[in-house]
Amino acid sequence: MLPWGHAAFGYLIYSVYARWQIGHPPIGLAVFALGLGTQFPDLIDKPLTWTIPLLPYGRSLSHSLVTFSVVVLVLRRLTQYPDQRTLVSAFAIGYVSHLVGDSIYPVLTQEYTGLGYWLWPLTSVPEGESRSFIEFFLTLEATPMVVFGGVLTVVSLVVWVYDGLPGVKDLYAEYVQ
């Protein structure tokens, strides 16, 4: 899944969660924490595989449930106030939605070895390849997963507008008074 697909998938999940758990659409900084969570695994793993080849694969260290657990546990320990915990929850939902989003294709194609990153380094992952981000996006093809991510993005944007443009609306209200 591409960055915009991860953001869209995470937002849709968080929008449902916010209504169900909190009783209203997403608001404020939680949307930004969610957005960071949806991108976090790729912000770590892709540069450390493609640009600086330190990791074996573009889905390894931060795509692992081991790392997810440690990161969320540390963030939970560092928070004291309910508002901070809301941000950690939003980040965690975004983070786990990324892992689930990356799992869709291997599950649909029954290529379960492609899910080795879930428990890396306890399980193996394929060897990665070094390439640039520009090369990746220039060679991108309209595969079913890319199209799915695009459709998901459009649906998410509609839901985001319906939710009242959370995040952007909150920033605007804060700085235009």
PDB file of C-alpha atoms in Angstrom:
ATOM      1  CA  MET A   1       0.000   0.000   0.000  1.00  0.00           C
ATOM      2  CA  LEU A   2       1.268   3.466  -0.850  1.00  0.00           C
ATOM      3  CA  PRO A   3       1.482   6.379   1.638  1.00  0.00           C
ATOM      4  CA  TRP A   4      -1.879   7.911   0.715  1.00  0.00           C
ATOM      5  CA  GLY A   5      -3.548   4.505   0.901  1.00  0.00           C
ATOM      6  CA  HIS A   6      -2.110   3.926   4.384  1.00  0.00           C
ATOM      7  CA  ALA A   7      -3.309   7.374   5.503  1.00  0.00           C
ATOM      8  CA  ALA A   8      -6.768   6.737   4.065  1.00  0.00           C
ATOM      9  CA  PHE A   9      -7.081   3.247   5.558  1.00  0.00           C
ATOM     10  CA  GLY A  10      -5.948   4.510   8.964  1.00  0.00           C
ATOM     11  CA  TYR A  11      -8.300   7.491   8.864  1.00  0.00           C
ATOM     12  CA  LEU A  12     -11.320   5.341   8.036  1.00  0.00           C
ATOM     13  CA  ILE A  13     -10.524   2.975  10.907  1.00  0.00           C
ATOM     14  CA  TYR A  14      -9.903   5.856  13.327  1.00  0.00           C
ATOM     15  CA  SER A  15     -13.090   7.655  12.271  1.00  0.00           C
ATOM     16  CA  VAL A  16     -15.122   4.549  13.128  1.00  0.00           C
ATOM     17  CA  TYR A  17     -13.166   4.110  16.380  1.00  0.00           C
ATOM     18  CA  ALA A  18     -13.681   7.748  17.427  1.00  0.00           C
ATOM     19  CA  ARG A  19     -17.424   7.568  16.882  1.00  0.00           C
ATOM     20  CA  TRP A  20     -17.700   4.232  18.665  1.00  0.00           C
ATOM     21  CA  GLN A  21     -15.306   4.831  21.563  1.00  0.00           C
ATOM     22  CA  ILE A  22     -15.374   8.609  22.036  1.00  0.00           C
ATOM     23  CA  GLY A  23     -18.804   9.444  20.626  1.00  0.00           C
ATOM     24  CA  HIS A  24     -17.820  11.967  17.942  1.00  0.00           C
ATOM     25  CA  PRO A  25     -15.702  12.243  14.778  1.00  0.00           C
ATOM     26  CA  PRO A  26     -11.933  12.628  15.110  1.00  0.00           C
ATOM     27  CA  ILE A  27     -10.700  16.016  16.319  1.00  0.00           C
ATOM     28  CA  GLY A  28      -7.561  18.039  16.853  1.00  0.00           C
ATOM     29  CA  LEU A  29      -4.068  16.738  17.204  1.00  0.00           C
ATOM     30  CA  ALA A  30      -5.281  13.133  17.266  1.00  0.00           C
ATOM     31  CA  VAL A  31      -5.639  13.311  13.474  1.00  0.00           C
ATOM     32  CA  PHE A  32      -1.977  14.330  13.156  1.00  0.00           C
ATOM     33  CA  ALA A  33      -0.863  11.586  15.559  1.00  0.00           C
ATOM     34  CA  LEU A  34      -2.923   9.128  13.502  1.00  0.00           C
ATOM     35  CA  GLY A  35      -1.308  10.375  10.288  1.00  0.00           C
ATOM     36  CA  LEU A  36       2.171   9.942  11.753  1.00  0.00           C
ATOM     37  CA  GLY A  37       1.269   6.421  12.875  1.00  0.00           C
ATOM     38  CA  THR A  38       0.032   5.461   9.403  1.00  0.00           C
ATOM     39  CA  GLN A  39       3.396   6.440   7.891  1.00  0.00           C
ATOM     40  CA  PHE A  40       5.761   5.531  10.737  1.00  0.00           C
ATOM     41  CA  PRO A  41       6.779   1.990   9.628  1.00  0.00           C
ATOM     42  CA  ASP A  42       7.749   3.158   6.131  1.00  0.00           C
ATOM     43  CA  LEU A  43       9.504   6.276   7.435  1.00  0.00           C
ATOM     44  CA  ILE A  44      11.876   3.959   9.309  1.00  0.00           C
ATOM     45  CA  ASP A  45      12.171   0.833   7.153  1.00  0.00           C
ATOM     46  CA  LYS A  46      12.235   2.230   3.612  1.00  0.00           C
ATOM     47  CA  PRO A  47      15.177   4.636   4.072  1.00  0.00           C
ATOM     48  CA  LEU A  48      17.094   2.025   6.084  1.00  0.00           C
ATOM     49  CA  THR A  49      16.647  -0.490   3.275  1.00  0.00           C
ATOM     50  CA  TRP A  50      16.614   1.568   0.091  1.00  0.00           C
ATOM     51  CA  THR A  51      18.853   4.525   0.889  1.00  0.00           C
ATOM     52  CA  ILE A  52      21.153   3.229   3.621  1.00  0.00           C
ATOM     53  CA  PRO A  53      21.085  -0.573   3.323  1.00  0.00           C
ATOM     54  CA  LEU A  54      21.071  -1.404   7.044  1.00  0.00           C
ATOM     55  CA  LEU A  55      17.895  -3.506   7.109  1.00  0.00           C
ATOM     56  CA  PRO A  56      17.270  -6.672   5.118  1.00  0.00           C
ATOM     57  CA  TYR A  57      13.899  -5.623   3.696  1.00  0.00           C
ATOM     58  CA  GLY A  58      11.568  -2.625   3.381  1.00  0.00           C
ATOM     59  CA  ARG A  59       9.213  -4.336   5.806  1.00  0.00           C
ATOM     60  CA  SER A  60      11.259  -5.511   8.745  1.00  0.00           C
ATOM     61  CA  LEU A  61      12.204  -3.530  11.854  1.00  0.00           C
ATOM     62  CA  SER A  62       9.314  -1.096  12.262  1.00  0.00           C
ATOM     63  CA  HIS A  63       6.823  -3.360  10.485  1.00  0.00           C
ATOM     64  CA  SER A  64       7.278  -5.919  13.263  1.00  0.00           C
ATOM     65  CA  LEU A  65       4.752  -6.394  16.045  1.00  0.00           C
ATOM     66  CA  VAL A  66       7.771  -6.591  18.337  1.00  0.00           C
ATOM     67  CA  THR A  67       8.753  -3.005  17.498  1.00  0.00           C
ATOM     68  CA  PHE A  68       5.112  -1.870  17.483  1.00  0.00           C
ATOM     69  CA  SER A  69       4.677  -3.215  21.008  1.00  0.00           C
ATOM     70  CA  VAL A  70       7.847  -1.567  22.300  1.00  0.00           C
ATOM     71  CA  VAL A  71       7.073   1.818  20.695  1.00  0.00           C
ATOM     72  CA  VAL A  72       3.484   1.923  21.959  1.00  0.00           C
ATOM     73  CA  LEU A  73       4.473   0.690  25.423  1.00  0.00           C
ATOM     74  CA  VAL A  74       7.149   3.396  25.718  1.00  0.00           C
ATOM     75  CA  LEU A  75       4.722   6.076  24.520  1.00  0.00           C
ATOM     76  CA  ARG A  76       2.086   4.887  27.026  1.00  0.00           C
ATOM     77  CA  ARG A  77       4.644   5.026  29.847  1.00  0.00           C
ATOM     78  CA  LEU A  78       5.656   8.558  28.878  1.00  0.00           C
ATOM     79  CA  THR A  79       2.092   9.912  28.955  1.00  0.00           C
ATOM     80  CA  GLN A  80       0.368  11.157  32.070  1.00  0.00           C
ATOM     81  CA  TYR A  81      -2.745  12.978  30.911  1.00  0.00           C
ATOM     82  CA  PRO A  82      -5.866  11.735  29.087  1.00  0.00           C
ATOM     83  CA  ASP A  83      -5.229  14.058  26.125  1.00  0.00           C
ATOM     84  CA  GLN A  84      -1.753  12.585  25.704  1.00  0.00           C
ATOM     85  CA  ARG A  85      -3.153   9.056  25.884  1.00  0.00           C
ATOM     86  CA  THR A  86      -5.634   9.958  23.155  1.00  0.00           C
ATOM     87  CA  LEU A  87      -2.696  10.920  20.942  1.00  0.00           C
ATOM     88  CA  VAL A  88      -0.927   7.643  21.726  1.00  0.00           C
ATOM     89  CA  SER A  89      -4.102   5.693  20.897  1.00  0.00           C
ATOM     90  CA  ALA A  90      -4.471   7.547  17.594  1.00  0.00           C
ATOM     91  CA  PHE A  91      -0.809   6.905  16.749  1.00  0.00           C
ATOM     92  CA  ALA A  92      -1.171   3.200  17.668  1.00  0.00           C
ATOM     93  CA  ILE A  93      -4.304   2.812  15.534  1.00  0.00           C
ATOM     94  CA  GLY A  94      -2.514   4.437  12.609  1.00  0.00           C
ATOM     95  CA  TYR A  95       0.545   2.253  13.148  1.00  0.00           C
ATOM     96  CA  VAL A  96      -1.385  -1.029  13.332  1.00  0.00           C
ATOM     97  CA  SER A  97      -3.558  -0.013  10.360  1.00  0.00           C
ATOM     98  CA  HIS A  98      -0.327   0.297   8.358  1.00  0.00           C
ATOM     99  CA  LEU A  99       0.683  -3.250   9.288  1.00  0.00           C
ATOM    100  CA  VAL A 100      -2.768  -4.576   8.399  1.00  0.00           C
ATOM    101  CA  GLY A 101      -2.780  -2.600   5.141  1.00  0.00           C
ATOM    102  CA  ASP A 102       0.528  -4.153   4.115  1.00  0.00           C
ATOM    103  CA  SER A 103      -0.908  -7.584   4.888  1.00  0.00           C
ATOM    104  CA  ILE A 104      -3.871  -7.358   2.515  1.00  0.00           C
ATOM    105  CA  TYR A 105      -2.013  -8.398  -0.646  1.00  0.00           C
ATOM    106  CA  PRO A 106      -0.116 -11.376   0.853  1.00  0.00           C
ATOM    107  CA  VAL A 107      -3.331 -12.649   2.442  1.00  0.00           C
ATOM    108  CA  LEU A 108      -5.380 -12.252  -0.753  1.00  0.00           C
ATOM    109  CA  THR A 109      -2.713 -14.029  -2.803  1.00  0.00           C
ATOM    110  CA  GLN A 110      -2.122 -16.612  -0.059  1.00  0.00           C
ATOM    111  CA  GLU A 111       1.591 -15.735  -0.007  1.00  0.00           C
ATOM    112  CA  TYR A 112       1.825 -16.049   3.761  1.00  0.00           C
ATOM    113  CA  THR A 113       5.617 -16.020   3.719  1.00  0.00           C
ATOM    114  CA  GLY A 114       5.192 -12.361   2.798  1.00  0.00           C
ATOM    115  CA  LEU A 115       3.934 -11.800   6.348  1.00  0.00           C
ATOM    116  CA  GLY A 116       7.249 -12.696   7.981  1.00  0.00           C
ATOM    117  CA  TYR A 117       7.760  -9.066   8.924  1.00  0.00           C
ATOM    118  CA  TRP A 118       4.998  -9.301  11.553  1.00  0.00           C
ATOM    119  CA  LEU A 119       7.403 -11.111  13.893  1.00  0.00           C
ATOM    120  CA  TRP A 120      10.783  -9.961  12.548  1.00  0.00           C
ATOM    121  CA  PRO A 121      13.530 -10.629  13.758  1.00  0.00           C
ATOM    122  CA  LEU A 122      12.002 -13.871  15.074  1.00  0.00           C
ATOM    123  CA  THR A 123      10.949 -14.795  11.532  1.00  0.00           C
ATOM    124  CA  SER A 124      12.677 -14.210   8.224  1.00  0.00           C
ATOM    125  CA  VAL A 125      11.897 -11.639   5.557  1.00  0.00           C
ATOM    126  CA  PRO A 126      12.965 -11.525   1.911  1.00  0.00           C
ATOM    127  CA  GLU A 127      16.181  -9.736   1.052  1.00  0.00           C
ATOM    128  CA  GLY A 128      15.547  -6.129   0.067  1.00  0.00           C
ATOM    129  CA  GLU A 129      16.880  -4.168  -2.799  1.00  0.00           C
ATOM    130  CA  SER A 130      18.535  -0.776  -2.759  1.00  0.00           C
ATOM    131  CA  ARG A 131      16.758   1.787  -4.856  1.00  0.00           C
ATOM    132  CA  SER A 132      15.743   5.403  -4.639  1.00  0.00           C
ATOM    133  CA  PHE A 133      12.331   6.702  -3.717  1.00  0.00           C
ATOM    134  CA  ILE A 134      12.207   8.521  -7.041  1.00  0.00           C
ATOM    135  CA  GLU A 135      12.903   5.282  -8.920  1.00  0.00           C
ATOM    136  CA  PHE A 136      10.175   3.533  -6.938  1.00  0.00           C
ATOM    137  CA  PHE A 137       7.528   6.115  -7.816  1.00  0.00           C
ATOM    138  CA  LEU A 138       8.669   6.446 -11.450  1.00  0.00           C
ATOM    139  CA  THR A 139       8.285   2.694 -11.994  1.00  0.00           C
ATOM    140  CA  LEU A 140       4.951   2.441 -10.188  1.00  0.00           C
ATOM    141  CA  GLU A 141       2.268   0.576 -12.125  1.00  0.00           C
ATOM    142  CA  ALA A 142      -1.505   0.642 -11.768  1.00  0.00           C
ATOM    143  CA  THR A 143      -1.786  -2.731 -10.055  1.00  0.00           C
ATOM    144  CA  PRO A 144      -5.037  -3.728  -8.332  1.00  0.00           C
ATOM    145  CA  MET A 145      -3.532  -2.741  -4.952  1.00  0.00           C
ATOM    146  CA  VAL A 146      -2.509   0.700  -6.255  1.00  0.00           C
ATOM    147  CA  VAL A 147      -6.019   1.236  -7.652  1.00  0.00           C
ATOM    148  CA  PHE A 148      -7.518  -0.015  -4.375  1.00  0.00           C
ATOM    149  CA  GLY A 149      -5.383   2.514  -2.472  1.00  0.00           C
ATOM    150  CA  GLY A 150      -6.580   5.289  -4.782  1.00  0.00           C
ATOM    151  CA  VAL A 151     -10.230   4.360  -4.289  1.00  0.00           C
ATOM    152  CA  LEU A 152      -9.665   4.110  -0.536  1.00  0.00           C
ATOM    153  CA  THR A 153      -8.126   7.590  -0.599  1.00  0.00           C
ATOM    154  CA  VAL A 154     -11.143   9.093  -2.359  1.00  0.00           C
ATOM    155  CA  VAL A 155     -13.549   7.404   0.078  1.00  0.00           C
ATOM    156  CA  SER A 156     -11.453   8.588   3.016  1.00  0.00           C
ATOM    157  CA  LEU A 157     -11.423  12.168   1.731  1.00  0.00           C
ATOM    158  CA  VAL A 158     -15.221  12.105   1.488  1.00  0.00           C
ATOM    159  CA  VAL A 159     -15.458  10.797   5.071  1.00  0.00           C
ATOM    160  CA  TRP A 160     -12.904  13.375   6.251  1.00  0.00           C
ATOM    161  CA  VAL A 161     -14.958  16.209   4.717  1.00  0.00           C
ATOM    162  CA  TYR A 162     -18.116  14.709   6.254  1.00  0.00           C
ATOM    163  CA  ASP A 163     -16.305  14.596   9.618  1.00  0.00           C
ATOM    164  CA  GLY A 164     -15.723  18.348   9.335  1.00  0.00           C
ATOM    165  CA  LEU A 165     -12.081  18.449   8.140  1.00  0.00           C
ATOM    166  CA  PRO A 166     -10.626  17.466  11.517  1.00  0.00           C
ATOM    167  CA  GLY A 167      -7.083  18.595  12.081  1.00  0.00           C
ATOM    168  CA  VAL A 168      -7.192  21.321   9.440  1.00  0.00           C
ATOM    169  CA  LYS A 169     -10.338  22.870  10.924  1.00  0.00           C
ATOM    170  CA  ASP A 170      -8.791  22.766  14.395  1.00  0.00           C
ATOM    171  CA  LEU A 171      -5.577  24.453  13.236  1.00  0.00           C
ATOM    172  CA  TYR A 172      -7.539  27.079  11.355  1.00  0.00           C
ATOM    173  CA  ALA A 173      -9.683  27.826  14.411  1.00  0.00           C
ATOM    174  CA  GLU A 174      -6.567  28.090  16.587  1.00  0.00           C
ATOM    175  CA  TYR A 175      -4.683  30.553  14.395  1.00  0.00           C
ATOM    176  CA  VAL A 176      -7.449  32.636  12.835  1.00  0.00           C
ATOM    177  CA  GLN A 177      -9.060  34.473  15.730  1.00  0.00           C
TER     178      GLN A 177
END
